[in-house]
GROMACS .gro file of C-alpha atoms in nm:
model
  360
    1MET     CA    1   0.000   0.000   0.000
    2ALA     CA    2   0.127   0.346  -0.090
    3LYS     CA    3   0.124   0.615   0.176
    4THR     CA    4  -0.017   0.956   0.098
    5VAL     CA    5   0.227   1.215   0.230
    6ILE     CA    6   0.013   1.525   0.192
    7ALA     CA    7  -0.160   1.706   0.477
    8LEU     CA    8  -0.376   2.017   0.476
    9HIS     CA    9  -0.261   2.366   0.554
   10PRO     CA   10  -0.441   2.471   0.875
   11LEU     CA   11  -0.622   2.750   0.686
   12GLY     CA   12  -0.741   2.517   0.411
   13GLY     CA   13  -0.505   2.645   0.142
   14LEU     CA   14  -0.253   2.448  -0.058
   15PRO     CA   15  -0.144   2.117   0.097
   16VAL     CA   16   0.186   2.099   0.284
   17PRO     CA   17   0.395   1.790   0.360
   18GLY     CA   18   0.281   1.572   0.647
   19PRO     CA   19   0.168   1.219   0.734
   20THR     CA   20  -0.176   1.070   0.670
   21GLY     CA   21  -0.319   0.722   0.670
   22GLU     CA   22  -0.265   0.466   0.399
   23THR     CA   23  -0.492   0.430   0.102
   24ALA     CA   24  -0.510   0.181  -0.180
   25ALA     CA   25  -0.562   0.300  -0.536
   26GLY     CA   26  -0.932   0.302  -0.621
   27ALA     CA   27  -1.030   0.241  -0.257
   28LEU     CA   28  -1.011   0.587  -0.103
   29ALA     CA   29  -1.222   0.608   0.214
   30ASP     CA   30  -1.278   0.855   0.495
   31PRO     CA   31  -1.240   0.766   0.867
   32ARG     CA   32  -1.597   0.628   0.871
   33GLY     CA   33  -1.528   0.400   0.575
   34ARG     CA   34  -1.720   0.610   0.324
   35ALA     CA   35  -1.581   0.586  -0.029
   36LEU     CA   36  -1.548   0.880  -0.266
   37ARG     CA   37  -1.804   0.745  -0.512
   38ASP     CA   38  -1.990   1.054  -0.636
   39LEU     CA   39  -1.874   1.395  -0.756
   40ARG     CA   40  -2.118   1.680  -0.811
   41ILE     CA   41  -1.982   1.964  -1.020
   42SER     CA   42  -2.150   2.304  -1.016
   43VAL     CA   43  -2.094   2.460  -1.358
   44THR     CA   44  -2.259   2.795  -1.280
   45ASP     CA   45  -2.380   2.985  -0.974
   46ARG     CA   46  -2.657   3.150  -1.177
   47CYS     CA   47  -3.019   3.043  -1.209
   48ASN     CA   48  -3.329   3.183  -1.379
   49PHE     CA   49  -3.551   3.068  -1.089
   50ARG     CA   50  -3.563   3.221  -0.743
   51CYS     CA   51  -3.693   2.925  -0.545
   52THR     CA   52  -3.744   3.040  -0.188
   53TYR     CA   53  -3.562   2.740  -0.038
   54CYS     CA   54  -3.254   2.789  -0.257
   55MET     CA   55  -3.211   3.139  -0.405
   56PRO     CA   56  -3.465   3.368  -0.236
   57LYS     CA   57  -3.521   3.685  -0.434
   58ASP     CA   58  -3.462   3.916  -0.139
   59VAL     CA   59  -3.101   3.794  -0.129
   60PHE     CA   60  -3.033   3.701  -0.491
   61ASP     CA   61  -3.173   4.025  -0.634
   62ALA     CA   62  -3.071   4.245  -0.926
   63ASN     CA   63  -2.774   4.373  -0.726
   64TYR     CA   64  -2.638   4.032  -0.627
   65GLN     CA   65  -2.279   3.981  -0.740
   66PHE     CA   66  -2.238   3.647  -0.914
   67LEU     CA   67  -1.895   3.506  -0.989
   68PRO     CA   68  -1.706   3.681  -1.271
   69HIS     CA   69  -1.616   3.460  -1.565
   70ALA     CA   70  -1.244   3.454  -1.483
   71GLN     CA   71  -1.314   3.287  -1.149
   72ILE     CA   72  -1.524   3.008  -1.295
   73LEU     CA   73  -1.364   2.677  -1.389
   74SER     CA   74  -1.319   2.636  -1.762
   75PHE     CA   75  -1.446   2.323  -1.936
   76GLU     CA   76  -1.088   2.199  -1.961
   77GLU     CA   77  -1.036   2.248  -1.586
   78ILE     CA   78  -1.363   2.069  -1.508
   79VAL     CA   79  -1.263   1.772  -1.722
   80ARG     CA   80  -0.921   1.761  -1.561
   81MET     CA   81  -1.072   1.758  -1.212
   82ALA     CA   82  -1.324   1.491  -1.313
   83ARG     CA   83  -1.042   1.273  -1.445
   84ILE     CA   84  -0.850   1.312  -1.117
   85PHE     CA   85  -1.154   1.214  -0.912
   86ARG     CA   86  -1.217   0.919  -1.143
   87GLY     CA   87  -0.866   0.800  -1.063
   88LEU     CA   88  -0.957   0.810  -0.692
   89GLY     CA   89  -1.252   0.577  -0.742
   90THR     CA   90  -1.535   0.814  -0.836
   91GLU     CA   91  -1.799   0.630  -1.040
   92LYS     CA   92  -2.067   0.896  -1.091
   93ILE     CA   93  -2.046   1.259  -1.200
   94ARG     CA   94  -2.345   1.491  -1.180
   95LEU     CA   95  -2.348   1.837  -1.335
   96THR     CA   96  -2.540   2.090  -1.128
   97GLY     CA   97  -2.567   2.462  -1.062
   98GLY     CA   98  -2.734   2.704  -1.014
   99GLU     CA   99  -2.905   2.599  -1.334
  100PRO     CA  100  -2.647   2.408  -1.543
  101LEU     CA  101  -2.831   2.457  -1.872
  102LEU     CA  102  -2.756   2.829  -1.843
  103ARG     CA  103  -2.385   2.755  -1.891
  104LYS     CA  104  -2.305   2.834  -2.253
  105ASP     CA  105  -2.229   2.526  -2.466
  106ILE     CA  106  -2.301   2.286  -2.178
  107GLU     CA  107  -2.344   2.004  -2.430
  108ARG     CA  108  -1.980   2.054  -2.533
  109LEU     CA  109  -1.873   1.998  -2.172
  110VAL     CA  110  -2.082   1.680  -2.163
  111ALA     CA  111  -1.910   1.556  -2.479
  112MET     CA  112  -1.566   1.636  -2.336
  113LEU     CA  113  -1.644   1.448  -2.015
  114ARG     CA  114  -1.782   1.150  -2.202
  115GLU     CA  115  -1.473   1.128  -2.423
  116ALA     CA  116  -1.236   1.164  -2.128
  117LEU     CA  117  -1.425   0.927  -1.897
  118PRO     CA  118  -1.582   0.640  -2.088
  119GLY     CA  119  -1.799   0.427  -1.863
  120VAL     CA  120  -1.856   0.690  -1.593
  121ASP     CA  121  -2.220   0.747  -1.495
  122LEU     CA  122  -2.279   1.101  -1.626
  123THR     CA  123  -2.595   1.283  -1.517
  124LEU     CA  124  -2.732   1.635  -1.480
  125THR     CA  125  -2.982   1.809  -1.251
  126THR     CA  126  -3.194   2.089  -1.398
  127ASN     CA  127  -3.502   2.298  -1.324
  128GLY     CA  128  -3.627   2.190  -1.666
  129SER     CA  129  -3.682   2.539  -1.806
  130ALA     CA  130  -3.444   2.486  -2.101
  131LEU     CA  131  -3.464   2.109  -2.119
  132LYS     CA  132  -3.699   2.092  -2.416
  133ALA     CA  133  -3.446   2.285  -2.627
  134LYS     CA  134  -3.139   2.104  -2.496
  135ALA     CA  135  -3.243   1.741  -2.439
  136ARG     CA  136  -3.151   1.600  -2.780
  137ALA     CA  137  -2.812   1.769  -2.789
  138LEU     CA  138  -2.730   1.656  -2.435
  139ARG     CA  139  -2.811   1.297  -2.517
  140ALA     CA  140  -2.611   1.311  -2.841
  141ALA     CA  141  -2.316   1.446  -2.643
  142GLY     CA  142  -2.321   1.143  -2.413
  143LEU     CA  143  -2.534   1.237  -2.111
  144ASP     CA  144  -2.694   0.932  -1.948
  145ARG     CA  145  -2.988   1.077  -1.753
  146VAL     CA  146  -3.140   1.393  -1.608
  147THR     CA  147  -3.302   1.482  -1.279
  148VAL     CA  148  -3.566   1.755  -1.295
  149SER     CA  149  -3.671   1.969  -0.999
  150LEU     CA  150  -4.051   2.007  -0.996
  151ASP     CA  151  -4.212   2.114  -0.671
  152SER     CA  152  -4.576   2.121  -0.780
  153LEU     CA  153  -4.809   2.031  -1.066
  154ASP     CA  154  -5.044   2.313  -0.970
  155ASP     CA  155  -4.942   2.609  -1.185
  156ALA     CA  156  -5.012   2.877  -0.927
  157THR     CA  157  -4.820   2.693  -0.658
  158PHE     CA  158  -4.530   2.620  -0.892
  159ARG     CA  159  -4.503   2.981  -1.010
  160ALA     CA  160  -4.504   3.098  -0.649
  161MET     CA  161  -4.236   2.850  -0.543
  162ASN     CA  162  -4.000   2.925  -0.833
  163ASP     CA  163  -4.075   3.298  -0.782
  164ALA     CA  164  -4.000   3.364  -1.148
  165ASP     CA  165  -4.355   3.319  -1.279
  166PHE     CA  166  -4.241   3.016  -1.481
  167PRO     CA  167  -4.525   2.782  -1.589
  168VAL     CA  168  -4.529   2.416  -1.491
  169ALA     CA  169  -4.636   2.315  -1.843
  170LYS     CA  170  -4.297   2.407  -1.986
  171VAL     CA  171  -4.116   2.188  -1.733
  172LEU     CA  172  -4.344   1.897  -1.821
  173GLU     CA  173  -4.261   1.955  -2.188
  174GLY     CA  174  -3.894   1.935  -2.095
  175ILE     CA  175  -3.948   1.602  -1.921
  176ASP     CA  176  -4.126   1.469  -2.229
  177ALA     CA  177  -3.840   1.591  -2.449
  178ALA     CA  178  -3.585   1.420  -2.223
  179GLU     CA  179  -3.774   1.093  -2.251
  180ALA     CA  180  -3.799   1.123  -2.629
  181ALA     CA  181  -3.425   1.193  -2.650
  182GLY     CA  182  -3.339   0.879  -2.453
  183LEU     CA  183  -3.255   1.044  -2.119
  184ALA     CA  184  -3.505   0.827  -1.936
  185PRO     CA  185  -3.592   0.728  -1.675
  186VAL     CA  186  -3.616   1.086  -1.557
  187LYS     CA  187  -3.597   1.146  -1.183
  188VAL     CA  188  -3.835   1.417  -1.066
  189ASN     CA  189  -3.743   1.589  -0.739
  190MET     CA  190  -4.014   1.753  -0.526
  191VAL     CA  191  -3.910   1.948  -0.216
  192VAL     CA  192  -4.208   1.917   0.021
  193ARG     CA  193  -4.291   2.208   0.255
  194ARG     CA  194  -4.563   2.210   0.515
  195GLY     CA  195  -4.841   2.451   0.424
  196VAL     CA  196  -4.695   2.519   0.080
  197ASN     CA  197  -4.719   2.208  -0.139
  198ASP     CA  198  -4.756   1.912   0.098
  199HIS     CA  199  -5.121   1.867  -0.001
  200GLN     CA  200  -5.005   1.794  -0.358
  201VAL     CA  201  -4.786   1.492  -0.283
  202VAL     CA  202  -5.040   1.233  -0.396
  203ASP     CA  203  -5.111   1.430  -0.715
  204MET     CA  204  -4.741   1.420  -0.799
  205ALA     CA  205  -4.721   1.047  -0.733
  206ARG     CA  206  -5.030   0.986  -0.945
  207ARG     CA  207  -4.902   1.197  -1.237
  208PHE     CA  208  -4.582   0.998  -1.281
  209ARG     CA  209  -4.707   0.655  -1.175
  210GLY     CA  210  -4.678   0.420  -1.470
  211THR     CA  211  -4.463   0.656  -1.680
  212GLY     CA  212  -4.130   0.493  -1.601
  213HIS     CA  213  -4.009   0.814  -1.436
  214VAL     CA  214  -3.929   0.820  -1.064
  215VAL     CA  215  -4.055   1.092  -0.831
  216ARG     CA  216  -3.844   1.158  -0.523
  217PHE     CA  217  -3.999   1.350  -0.237
  218ILE     CA  218  -3.736   1.550  -0.047
  219GLU     CA  219  -3.763   1.682   0.306
  220PHE     CA  220  -3.717   2.059   0.328
  221MET     CA  221  -3.356   2.106   0.443
  222ASP     CA  222  -3.162   2.385   0.613
  223VAL     CA  223  -2.918   2.425   0.327
  224GLY     CA  224  -2.726   2.752   0.322
  225SER     CA  225  -2.813   3.051   0.537
  226THR     CA  226  -3.086   3.232   0.344
  227ASN     CA  227  -3.376   2.991   0.292
  228GLY     CA  228  -3.563   3.065   0.617
  229TRP     CA  229  -3.570   2.699   0.723
  230ARG     CA  230  -3.794   2.604   1.013
  231MET     CA  231  -3.849   2.255   1.150
  232GLU     CA  232  -4.224   2.318   1.151
  233GLU     CA  233  -4.218   2.327   0.769
  234VAL     CA  234  -4.054   1.986   0.738
  235VAL     CA  235  -4.291   1.711   0.625
  236PRO     CA  236  -4.140   1.382   0.742
  237SER     CA  237  -4.091   1.128   0.465
  238ALA     CA  238  -4.290   0.875   0.669
  239GLU     CA  239  -4.589   1.103   0.633
  240VAL     CA  240  -4.540   1.125   0.257
  241VAL     CA  241  -4.524   0.746   0.230
  242TYR     CA  242  -4.836   0.711   0.443
  243HIS     CA  243  -5.043   0.945   0.226
  244ILE     CA  244  -4.937   0.770  -0.094
  245SER     CA  245  -5.009   0.428   0.059
  246GLU     CA  246  -5.363   0.544   0.135
  247GLN     CA  247  -5.421   0.572  -0.239
  248PHE     CA  248  -5.200   0.297  -0.384
  249PRO     CA  249  -5.075  -0.032  -0.235
  250ILE     CA  250  -4.696  -0.005  -0.204
  251GLU     CA  251  -4.403  -0.201  -0.067
  252PRO     CA  252  -4.041  -0.115   0.016
  253MET     CA  253  -3.756  -0.188  -0.224
  254GLU     CA  254  -3.388  -0.253  -0.169
  255ARG     CA  255  -3.145   0.028  -0.243
  256ASP     CA  256  -2.952  -0.006  -0.569
  257TYR     CA  257  -2.625   0.062  -0.383
  258THR     CA  258  -2.519   0.130  -0.025
  259SER     CA  259  -2.482   0.506  -0.055
  260GLU     CA  260  -2.808   0.569  -0.240
  261VAL     CA  261  -2.984   0.854  -0.060
  262ALA     CA  262  -3.344   0.771  -0.151
  263GLU     CA  263  -3.552   0.510   0.026
  264ARG     CA  264  -3.736   0.334  -0.256
  265TRP     CA  265  -4.097   0.217  -0.269
  266ARG     CA  266  -4.277   0.038  -0.553
  267TYR     CA  267  -4.641   0.013  -0.645
  268ARG     CA  268  -4.760  -0.342  -0.596
  269ASP     CA  269  -4.949  -0.338  -0.926
  270GLY     CA  270  -4.621  -0.294  -1.114
  271HIS     CA  271  -4.675   0.069  -1.210
  272GLY     CA  272  -4.331   0.185  -1.111
  273GLU     CA  273  -4.173   0.332  -0.800
  274PHE     CA  274  -4.107   0.650  -0.605
  275GLY     CA  275  -3.849   0.752  -0.348
  276VAL     CA  276  -3.816   0.964  -0.036
  277ILE     CA  277  -3.506   1.152   0.075
  278SER     CA  278  -3.507   1.200   0.451
  279SER     CA  279  -3.206   1.415   0.534
  280VAL     CA  280  -3.381   1.569   0.835
  281THR     CA  281  -3.574   1.284   0.999
  282HIS     CA  282  -3.362   0.986   0.894
  283ALA     CA  283  -3.007   1.103   0.828
  284PHE     CA  284  -2.795   0.901   0.588
  285CYS     CA  285  -2.458   1.057   0.677
  286SER     CA  286  -2.313   0.715   0.761
  287THR     CA  287  -2.316   0.609   0.395
  288CYS     CA  288  -2.266   0.946   0.223
  289SER     CA  289  -2.018   0.914  -0.064
  290ARG     CA  290  -2.059   1.257  -0.226
  291ALA     CA  291  -1.806   1.533  -0.282
  292ARG     CA  292  -1.895   1.867  -0.439
  293LEU     CA  293  -1.688   2.092  -0.661
  294SER     CA  294  -1.810   2.451  -0.667
  295THR     CA  295  -1.829   2.674  -0.972
  296ASP     CA  296  -1.496   2.834  -0.879
  297GLY     CA  297  -1.314   2.512  -0.795
  298GLN     CA  298  -1.363   2.475  -0.421
  299LEU     CA  299  -1.401   2.120  -0.291
  300TYR     CA  300  -1.677   2.064  -0.032
  301THR     CA  301  -1.722   1.735   0.148
  302CYS     CA  302  -2.078   1.801   0.272
  303LEU     CA  303  -2.388   1.979   0.144
  304PHE     CA  304  -2.398   2.165   0.478
  305ALA     CA  305  -2.030   2.262   0.480
  306GLN     CA  306  -1.902   2.590   0.617
  307ARG     CA  307  -1.572   2.582   0.428
  308GLY     CA  308  -1.417   2.444   0.113
  309TYR     CA  309  -1.071   2.359  -0.016
  310ASP     CA  310  -0.923   2.554  -0.305
  311LEU     CA  311  -0.835   2.314  -0.586
  312LYS     CA  312  -0.856   2.575  -0.860
  313SER     CA  313  -0.553   2.759  -0.723
  314MET     CA  314  -0.356   2.434  -0.733
  315MET     CA  315  -0.445   2.383  -1.099
  316ARG     CA  316  -0.367   2.740  -1.197
  317ALA     CA  317  -0.040   2.734  -1.001
  318GLY     CA  318   0.081   2.448  -1.219
  319LYS     CA  319   0.042   2.158  -0.977
  320SER     CA  320   0.044   1.813  -1.135
  321ASP     CA  321  -0.250   1.573  -1.142
  322GLU     CA  322  -0.065   1.357  -0.891
  323GLU     CA  323  -0.022   1.648  -0.648
  324ILE     CA  324  -0.388   1.747  -0.675
  325ALA     CA  325  -0.499   1.385  -0.632
  326ALA     CA  326  -0.286   1.358  -0.319
  327ALA     CA  327  -0.445   1.675  -0.181
  328VAL     CA  328  -0.796   1.542  -0.250
  329ALA     CA  329  -0.704   1.213  -0.085
  330ALA     CA  330  -0.578   1.397   0.223
  331ILE     CA  331  -0.901   1.597   0.244
  332TRP     CA  332  -1.119   1.290   0.210
  333GLN     CA  333  -0.917   1.081   0.455
  334ARG     CA  334  -0.980   1.346   0.721
  335ARG     CA  335  -1.348   1.389   0.641
  336GLU     CA  336  -1.568   1.370   0.951
  337ASP     CA  337  -1.890   1.526   0.815
  338ARG     CA  338  -2.216   1.411   0.970
  339TYR     CA  339  -2.420   1.729   0.984
  340SER     CA  340  -2.765   1.574   0.952
  341GLU     CA  341  -2.692   1.339   1.243
  342ILE     CA  342  -2.612   1.627   1.478
  343ARG     CA  343  -2.853   1.894   1.346
  344THR     CA  344  -2.998   2.125   1.613
  345ALA     CA  345  -3.182   2.457   1.607
  346GLU     CA  346  -2.843   2.625   1.655
  347THR     CA  347  -2.662   2.443   1.375
  348ALA     CA  348  -2.959   2.500   1.145
  349HIS     CA  349  -2.902   2.874   1.167
  350ALA     CA  350  -2.523   2.861   1.143
  351ARG     CA  351  -2.370   3.016   0.834
  352LYS     CA  352  -2.330   2.753   0.560
  353ILE     CA  353  -2.246   2.748   0.191
  354GLU     CA  354  -2.548   2.822  -0.030
  355MET     CA  355  -2.684   2.532  -0.236
  356SER     CA  356  -2.679   2.741  -0.554
  357TYR     CA  357  -2.300   2.763  -0.517
  358ILE     CA  358  -2.223   2.393  -0.475
  359GLY     CA  359  -2.528   2.219  -0.621
  360GLY     CA  360  -2.788   2.007  -0.444
   0.00000   0.00000   0.00000
């Protein structure tokens, strides 16, 4: 076994020499045994929606300063980082944002990643607003699947939640276009909030039952510092499952892999499945295998992180792939994140990185 001889600078800057534990190639794990399986790459910090739980308009207004172009990772830098993470055992890469389809020539980035990383599971999460126009090109470039955020089928509710007056019909058209292009099955993510859209859970399940697409109901989380999270607005996943079971006979399914975040349920009549993601009431920190690369090249080891690690500066300072890989390994080997297991009212209001900056 080779020893990694890179440790972190105490301020989180470039690595400096120092001892760490041993790691085998392709078997990188943190102190809790969690592998580095998934990498989520935010390709832009911009979005055309102002969803209140992600980019509330009173914060992300016309005067908000988004990242200048020079600070954003280029496509070549993104591909290089993806290749380094692949060498550390990463099996799945998800492009996120902000809204990733706002990044100019995003299909070219998909093609570059596919060429550089044959066999990697390559996916993308989108609000669906531009999916109808982009679906065919994304599939032709090599994208495997898409996940679409859709918080309501009721047009008034949806327009209010996205706070951009965007109609639900256009998102549904995007989902249809993704299916026609071969990006199916589409995963449809619904963030459920008490008193906002929780009464529409069964309608969402009914709409996609039998289509081959998979709805995933997500508990409202205290991501970032601006979404006004309150525990009273969290609808426990158990409640979601109960309401759906009142309408349709269901039964639990096994997870596809250990670190899968969604608990899966299938309809007993064979009309598909749905999932619930219970970050608040049933934390899955113990199996979390996800790292996140921000739009400007900061590595975050948790969705609820308060700090990142600057990998972009290493690239632009001329560090080799081997040096960057050693730094990533050192970061991961020291990873202790378990925010959802220790969440309290105090931690919920602590300052954290915004989801629009590192992706969901």
